[in-house]
Short mmCIF file of C-alpha atoms in Angstrom, two decimals:
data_model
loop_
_atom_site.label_atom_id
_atom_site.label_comp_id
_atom_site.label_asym_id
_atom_site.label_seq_id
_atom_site.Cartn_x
_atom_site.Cartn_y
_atom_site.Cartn_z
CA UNK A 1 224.00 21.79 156.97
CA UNK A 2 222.05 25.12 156.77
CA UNK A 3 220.69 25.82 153.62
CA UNK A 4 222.32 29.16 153.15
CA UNK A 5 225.96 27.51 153.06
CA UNK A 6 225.22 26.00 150.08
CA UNK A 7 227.32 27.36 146.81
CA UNK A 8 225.56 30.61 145.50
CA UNK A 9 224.85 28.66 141.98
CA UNK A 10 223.41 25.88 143.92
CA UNK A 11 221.07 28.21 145.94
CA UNK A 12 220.15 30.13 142.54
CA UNK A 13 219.00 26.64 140.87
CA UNK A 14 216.65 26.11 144.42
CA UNK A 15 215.50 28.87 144.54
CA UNK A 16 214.67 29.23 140.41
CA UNK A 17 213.40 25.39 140.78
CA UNK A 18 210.40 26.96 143.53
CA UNK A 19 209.62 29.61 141.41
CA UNK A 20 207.70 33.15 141.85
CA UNK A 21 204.46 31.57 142.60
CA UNK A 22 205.53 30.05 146.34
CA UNK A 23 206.51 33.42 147.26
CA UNK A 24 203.27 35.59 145.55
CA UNK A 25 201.20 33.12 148.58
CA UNK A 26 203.09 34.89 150.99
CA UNK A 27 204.78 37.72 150.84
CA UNK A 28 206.48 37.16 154.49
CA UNK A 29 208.66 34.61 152.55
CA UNK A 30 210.89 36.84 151.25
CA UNK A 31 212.01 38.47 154.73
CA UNK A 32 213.73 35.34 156.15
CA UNK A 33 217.08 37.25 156.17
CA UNK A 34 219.08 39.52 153.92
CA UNK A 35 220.81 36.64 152.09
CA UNK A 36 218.03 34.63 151.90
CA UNK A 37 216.43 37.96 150.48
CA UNK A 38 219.36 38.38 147.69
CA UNK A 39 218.26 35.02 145.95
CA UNK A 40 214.26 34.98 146.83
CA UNK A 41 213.98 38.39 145.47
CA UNK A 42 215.43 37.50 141.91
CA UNK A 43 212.80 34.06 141.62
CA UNK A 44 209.83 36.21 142.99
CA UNK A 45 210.59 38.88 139.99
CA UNK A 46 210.77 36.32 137.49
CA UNK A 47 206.93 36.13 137.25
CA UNK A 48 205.10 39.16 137.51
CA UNK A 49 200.94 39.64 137.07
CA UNK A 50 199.93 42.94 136.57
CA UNK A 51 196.32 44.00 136.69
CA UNK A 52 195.21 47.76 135.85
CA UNK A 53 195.99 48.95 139.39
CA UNK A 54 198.87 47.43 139.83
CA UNK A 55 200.30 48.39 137.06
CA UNK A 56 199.84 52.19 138.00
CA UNK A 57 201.68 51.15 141.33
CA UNK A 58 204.38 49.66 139.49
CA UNK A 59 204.41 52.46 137.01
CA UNK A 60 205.08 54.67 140.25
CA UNK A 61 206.65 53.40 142.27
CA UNK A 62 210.37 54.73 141.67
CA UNK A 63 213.09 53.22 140.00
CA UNK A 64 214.19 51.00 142.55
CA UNK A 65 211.31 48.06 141.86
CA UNK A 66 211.53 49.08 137.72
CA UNK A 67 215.06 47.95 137.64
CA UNK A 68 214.05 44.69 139.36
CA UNK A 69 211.23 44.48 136.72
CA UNK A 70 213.57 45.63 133.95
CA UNK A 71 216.36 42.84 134.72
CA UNK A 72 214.10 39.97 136.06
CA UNK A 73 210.83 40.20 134.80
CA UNK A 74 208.76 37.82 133.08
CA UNK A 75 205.74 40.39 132.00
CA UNK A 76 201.75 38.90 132.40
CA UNK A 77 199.38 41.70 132.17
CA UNK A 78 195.72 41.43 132.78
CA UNK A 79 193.37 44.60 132.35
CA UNK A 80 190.09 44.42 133.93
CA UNK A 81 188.54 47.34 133.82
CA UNK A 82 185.33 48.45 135.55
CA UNK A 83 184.62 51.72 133.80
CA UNK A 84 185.63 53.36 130.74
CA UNK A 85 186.34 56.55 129.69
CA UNK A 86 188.63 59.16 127.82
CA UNK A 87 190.70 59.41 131.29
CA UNK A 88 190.89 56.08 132.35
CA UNK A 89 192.21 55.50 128.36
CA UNK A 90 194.87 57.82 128.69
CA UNK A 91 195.99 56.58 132.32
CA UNK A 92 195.88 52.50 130.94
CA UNK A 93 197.53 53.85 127.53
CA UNK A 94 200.68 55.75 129.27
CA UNK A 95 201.34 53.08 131.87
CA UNK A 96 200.91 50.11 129.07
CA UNK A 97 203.48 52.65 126.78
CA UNK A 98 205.94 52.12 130.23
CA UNK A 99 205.59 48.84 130.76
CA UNK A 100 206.50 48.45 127.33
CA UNK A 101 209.91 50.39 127.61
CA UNK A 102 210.89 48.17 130.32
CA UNK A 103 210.29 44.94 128.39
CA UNK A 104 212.23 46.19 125.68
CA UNK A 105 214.97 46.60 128.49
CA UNK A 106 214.45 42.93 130.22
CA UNK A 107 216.97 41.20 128.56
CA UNK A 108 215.39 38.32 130.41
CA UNK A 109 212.37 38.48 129.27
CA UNK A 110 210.84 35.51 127.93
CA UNK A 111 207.51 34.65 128.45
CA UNK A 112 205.09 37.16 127.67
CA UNK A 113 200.96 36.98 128.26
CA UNK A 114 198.69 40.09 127.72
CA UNK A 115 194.98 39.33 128.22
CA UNK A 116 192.66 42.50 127.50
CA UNK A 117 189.05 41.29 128.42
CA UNK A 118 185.51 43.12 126.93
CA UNK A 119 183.95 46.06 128.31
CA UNK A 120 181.30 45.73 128.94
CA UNK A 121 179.88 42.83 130.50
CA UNK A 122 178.79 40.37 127.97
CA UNK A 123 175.57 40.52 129.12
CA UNK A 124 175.23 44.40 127.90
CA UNK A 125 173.69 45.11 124.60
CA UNK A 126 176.36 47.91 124.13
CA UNK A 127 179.38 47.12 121.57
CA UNK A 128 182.49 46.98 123.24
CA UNK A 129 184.82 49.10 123.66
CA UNK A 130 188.60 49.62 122.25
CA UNK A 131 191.03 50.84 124.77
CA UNK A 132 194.68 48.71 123.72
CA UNK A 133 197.58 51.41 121.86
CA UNK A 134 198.48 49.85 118.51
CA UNK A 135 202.02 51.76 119.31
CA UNK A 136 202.23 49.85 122.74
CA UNK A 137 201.33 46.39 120.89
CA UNK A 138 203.92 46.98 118.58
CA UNK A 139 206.41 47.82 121.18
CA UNK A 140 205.86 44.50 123.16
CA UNK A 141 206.18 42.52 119.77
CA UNK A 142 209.71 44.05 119.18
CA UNK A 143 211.27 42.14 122.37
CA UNK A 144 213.54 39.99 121.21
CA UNK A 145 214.10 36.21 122.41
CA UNK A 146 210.57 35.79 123.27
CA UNK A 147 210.16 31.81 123.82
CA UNK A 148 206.46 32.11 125.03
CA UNK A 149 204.13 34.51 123.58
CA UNK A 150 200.07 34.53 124.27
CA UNK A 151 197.66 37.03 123.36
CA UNK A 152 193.78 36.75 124.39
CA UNK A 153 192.60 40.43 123.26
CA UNK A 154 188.96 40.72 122.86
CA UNK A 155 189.45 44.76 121.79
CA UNK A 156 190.31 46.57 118.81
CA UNK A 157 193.32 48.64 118.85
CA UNK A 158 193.89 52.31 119.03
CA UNK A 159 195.98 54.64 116.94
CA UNK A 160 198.10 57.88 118.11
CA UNK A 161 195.24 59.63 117.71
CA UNK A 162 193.27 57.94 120.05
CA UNK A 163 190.94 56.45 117.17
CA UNK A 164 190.61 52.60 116.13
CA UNK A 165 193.04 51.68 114.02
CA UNK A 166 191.16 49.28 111.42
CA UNK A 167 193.80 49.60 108.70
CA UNK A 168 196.56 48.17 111.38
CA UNK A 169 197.23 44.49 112.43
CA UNK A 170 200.09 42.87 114.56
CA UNK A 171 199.90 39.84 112.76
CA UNK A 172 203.29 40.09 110.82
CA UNK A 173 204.73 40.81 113.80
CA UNK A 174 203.72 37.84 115.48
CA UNK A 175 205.19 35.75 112.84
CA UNK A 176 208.52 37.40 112.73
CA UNK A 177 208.79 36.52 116.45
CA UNK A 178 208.28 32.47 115.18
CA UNK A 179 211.72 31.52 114.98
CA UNK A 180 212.82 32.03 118.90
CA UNK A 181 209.11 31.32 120.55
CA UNK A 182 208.35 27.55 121.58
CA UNK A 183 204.96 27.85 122.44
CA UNK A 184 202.33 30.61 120.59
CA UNK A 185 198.95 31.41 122.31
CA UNK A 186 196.57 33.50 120.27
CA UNK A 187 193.09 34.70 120.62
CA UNK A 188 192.25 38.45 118.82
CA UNK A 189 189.25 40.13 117.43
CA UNK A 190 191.34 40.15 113.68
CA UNK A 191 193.71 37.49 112.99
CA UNK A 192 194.65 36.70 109.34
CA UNK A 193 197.26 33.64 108.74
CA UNK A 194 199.88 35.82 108.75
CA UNK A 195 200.35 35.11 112.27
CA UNK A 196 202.54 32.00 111.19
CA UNK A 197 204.19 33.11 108.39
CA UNK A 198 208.00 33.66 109.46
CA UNK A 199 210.12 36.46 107.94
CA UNK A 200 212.50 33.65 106.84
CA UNK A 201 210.57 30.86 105.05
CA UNK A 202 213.84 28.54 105.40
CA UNK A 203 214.30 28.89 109.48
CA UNK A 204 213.90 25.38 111.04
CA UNK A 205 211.60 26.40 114.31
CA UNK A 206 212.05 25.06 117.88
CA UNK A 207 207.90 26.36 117.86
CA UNK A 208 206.11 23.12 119.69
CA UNK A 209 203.44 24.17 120.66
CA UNK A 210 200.12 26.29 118.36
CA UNK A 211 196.91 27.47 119.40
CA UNK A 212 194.94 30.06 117.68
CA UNK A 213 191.34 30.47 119.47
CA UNK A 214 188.92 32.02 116.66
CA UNK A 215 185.92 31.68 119.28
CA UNK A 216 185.41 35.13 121.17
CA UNK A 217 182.86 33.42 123.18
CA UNK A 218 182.19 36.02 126.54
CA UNK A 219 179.40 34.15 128.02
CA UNK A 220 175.93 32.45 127.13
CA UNK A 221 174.26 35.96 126.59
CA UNK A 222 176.91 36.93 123.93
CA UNK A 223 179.19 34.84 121.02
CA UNK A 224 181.52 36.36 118.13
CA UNK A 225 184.56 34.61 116.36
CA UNK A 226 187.35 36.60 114.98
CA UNK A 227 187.22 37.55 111.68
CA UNK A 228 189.98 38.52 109.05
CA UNK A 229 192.35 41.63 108.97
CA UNK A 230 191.21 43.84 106.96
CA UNK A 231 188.48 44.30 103.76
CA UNK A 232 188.92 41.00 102.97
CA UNK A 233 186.01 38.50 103.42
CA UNK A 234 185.44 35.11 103.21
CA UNK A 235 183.99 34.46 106.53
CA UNK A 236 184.78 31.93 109.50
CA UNK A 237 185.00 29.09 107.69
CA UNK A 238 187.58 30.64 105.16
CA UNK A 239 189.46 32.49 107.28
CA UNK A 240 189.94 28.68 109.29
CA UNK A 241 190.41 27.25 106.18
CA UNK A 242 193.17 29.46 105.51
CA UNK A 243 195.01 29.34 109.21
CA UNK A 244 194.67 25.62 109.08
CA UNK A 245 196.27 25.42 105.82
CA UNK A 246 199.34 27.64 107.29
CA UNK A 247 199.54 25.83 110.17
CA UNK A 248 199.97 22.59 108.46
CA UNK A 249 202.64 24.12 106.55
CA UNK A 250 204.59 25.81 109.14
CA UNK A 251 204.25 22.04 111.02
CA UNK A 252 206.73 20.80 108.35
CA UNK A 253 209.33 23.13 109.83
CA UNK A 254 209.08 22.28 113.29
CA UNK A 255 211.88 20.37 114.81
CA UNK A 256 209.14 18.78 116.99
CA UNK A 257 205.54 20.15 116.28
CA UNK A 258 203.49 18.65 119.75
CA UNK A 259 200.30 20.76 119.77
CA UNK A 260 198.58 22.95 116.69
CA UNK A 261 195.27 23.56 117.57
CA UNK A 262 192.47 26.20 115.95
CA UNK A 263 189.59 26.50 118.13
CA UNK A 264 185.63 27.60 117.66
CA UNK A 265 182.51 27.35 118.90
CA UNK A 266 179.47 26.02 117.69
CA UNK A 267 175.98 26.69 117.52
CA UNK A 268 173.29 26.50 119.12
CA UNK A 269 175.51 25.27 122.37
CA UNK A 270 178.40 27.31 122.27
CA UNK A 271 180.52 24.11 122.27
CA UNK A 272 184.38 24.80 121.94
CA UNK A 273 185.31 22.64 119.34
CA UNK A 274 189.27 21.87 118.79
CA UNK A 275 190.86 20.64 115.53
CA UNK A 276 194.04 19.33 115.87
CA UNK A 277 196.07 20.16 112.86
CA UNK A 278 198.52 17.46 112.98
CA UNK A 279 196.26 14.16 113.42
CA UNK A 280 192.78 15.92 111.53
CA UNK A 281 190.29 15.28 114.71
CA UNK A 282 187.93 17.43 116.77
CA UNK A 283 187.62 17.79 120.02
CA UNK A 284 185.10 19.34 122.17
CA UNK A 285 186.61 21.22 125.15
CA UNK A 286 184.51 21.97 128.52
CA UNK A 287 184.37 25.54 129.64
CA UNK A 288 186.84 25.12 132.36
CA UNK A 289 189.46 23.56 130.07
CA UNK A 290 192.51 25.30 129.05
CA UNK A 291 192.96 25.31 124.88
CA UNK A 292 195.70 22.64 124.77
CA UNK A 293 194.15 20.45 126.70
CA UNK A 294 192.44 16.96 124.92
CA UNK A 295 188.94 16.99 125.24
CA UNK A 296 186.28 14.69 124.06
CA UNK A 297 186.88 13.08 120.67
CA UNK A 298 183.98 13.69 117.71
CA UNK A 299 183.59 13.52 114.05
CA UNK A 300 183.69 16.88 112.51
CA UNK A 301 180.89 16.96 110.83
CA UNK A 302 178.69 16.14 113.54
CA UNK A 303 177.45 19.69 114.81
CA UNK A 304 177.86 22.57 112.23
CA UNK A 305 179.96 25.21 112.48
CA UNK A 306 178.97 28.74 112.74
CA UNK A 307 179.69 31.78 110.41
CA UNK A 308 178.59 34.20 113.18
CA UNK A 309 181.40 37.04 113.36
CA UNK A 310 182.23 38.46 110.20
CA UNK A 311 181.68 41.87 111.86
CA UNK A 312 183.14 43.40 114.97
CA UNK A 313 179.93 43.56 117.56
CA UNK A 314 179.01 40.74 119.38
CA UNK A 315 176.17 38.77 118.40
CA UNK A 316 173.61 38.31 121.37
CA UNK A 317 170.93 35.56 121.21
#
């Protein structure tokens, strides 16, 4: 029996079941015929990854693809720039303002990653610089029925006016997106517990899975953790003391709470250490590992941690 006389909701559970990423390998997969093309199409647009340049393409590209990417898309978007300036600022700014209109439109949307790496290099003595739209950030954060949400933003945000907006922070409106997201991914140069504070205090969360990465580690040449939003200081260890503390309380409304991690790095080895909130241990993660993963089980106390990044540069050693 050919595969194309199956029942249309049959196909459609195939097809969703291989998933975008057997048809990203090849492209040529999607032109088996025009019916094969009518359910390939709709699993290839369910997972989209959008560097800088392709995200001007997509940006252009008419409205025929942006109504594919406004009814199937799943949004990832990775800027990696290889020169700043005001221009390239205003082009990245516009297109991310876009791509945040048609999120707001996806009524699919669920899984959302944004990953905004330094410029420059680590290995540059310059500070880095801040290119991401506080008004664009805010726009992605108002989709609604998120279930997947991960941030790893190593720059400051802009205002409207082009300048960095110090007095602004997105961390409210990460926790008001708590009550529909199942897994939460964060990583930002200002973080403040607010992050897991839900609007209602008296939701019960379907939230599983935590992990809030306070190490802005960018290489061996350069090391930084996040500090606090805001005047307020404190330093690393407070501001840790504080998620943790907020984590373990938001645990105790999660239907089933698998993973809360916080992770740093200590000194002089740039080790990523992970506590894990629930059982109390530390782990130390290798460089290749991804943050939930289990690494290496150690006593807390045994390497120090580090109170390097109460300010935004980089320290450099």
């Amino acid at each position: 029996m050919s595969l194309l006389r199956l029942p249309p909701e049959i196909l459609e559970q195939i097809f969703n079941y291989i998933g975008s990423s057997f048809f990203r390998e090849d492209l040529g997969r999607l032109t088996v015929c025009k019916q094969w093309l009518e359910f390939a199409l709709p699993a290839y647009f369910k997972c989209i990854t959008l560097s800088q340049e392709t995200l001007r393409n997509l940006i252009t590209s008419g409205p025929c693809l942006s109504s594919y990417s406004q009814e199937y898309a799943q949004e990832s978007n990775s800027l990696n720039a290889t020169g700043l300036n005001e221009t390239w600022i205003n082009v990245v700014n516009d297109d991310l303002s876009q791509l945040a209109i048609l999120a707001q439109q996806s009524h699919k949307l669920r899984t959302l990653r944004i990953r905004a790496r330094r410029f420059p290099p680590p290995e540059s003595l310059e500070p880095p610089e801040d290119y991401l739209p506080m008004a664009s950030m805010q726009a992605f954060l108002s989709v609604g029925k998120l279930s997947f949400l991960e941030l790893d933003l190593s720059s400051n945000f802009l205002d409207s006016s082009g300048q960095r907006g110090d007095d602004y922070h997105i961390c409210p409106a990460i926790g008001a997106l708590l009550p529909t997201l199942r897994t939460l991914h964060l990583r930002m140069r200002s973080i403040c517990p607010d992050v897991l504070k839900p609007r209602d205090p008296n939701n019960c969360l379907h939230l599983s899975g935590v992990v809030i990465n306070l190490s802005l580690t960018m290489g061996i040449m350069a090391a930084a953790h996040s500090k606090r939003c805001g005047s307020q200081g404190g330093g690393l260890l407070q501001l840790k003391a504080d998620i943790q503390e907020q984590a373990a309380a938001i645990a105790t409304r999660m239907a089933s709470p698998k993973i809360i991690r916080i992770l740093t790095h200590s000194l002089p080895l740039f080790k990523i250490q992970s506590l894990d909130v629930l059982t109390g241990k530390t782990m130390i993660l290798d460089d290749d590992m991804a943050w939930d993963e289990d690494g290496k089980t150690v006593k807390e106390e045994s390497e120090p941690e580090s109170e390097i990044s109460g300010h935004d540069e980089f320290s450099t050693f």
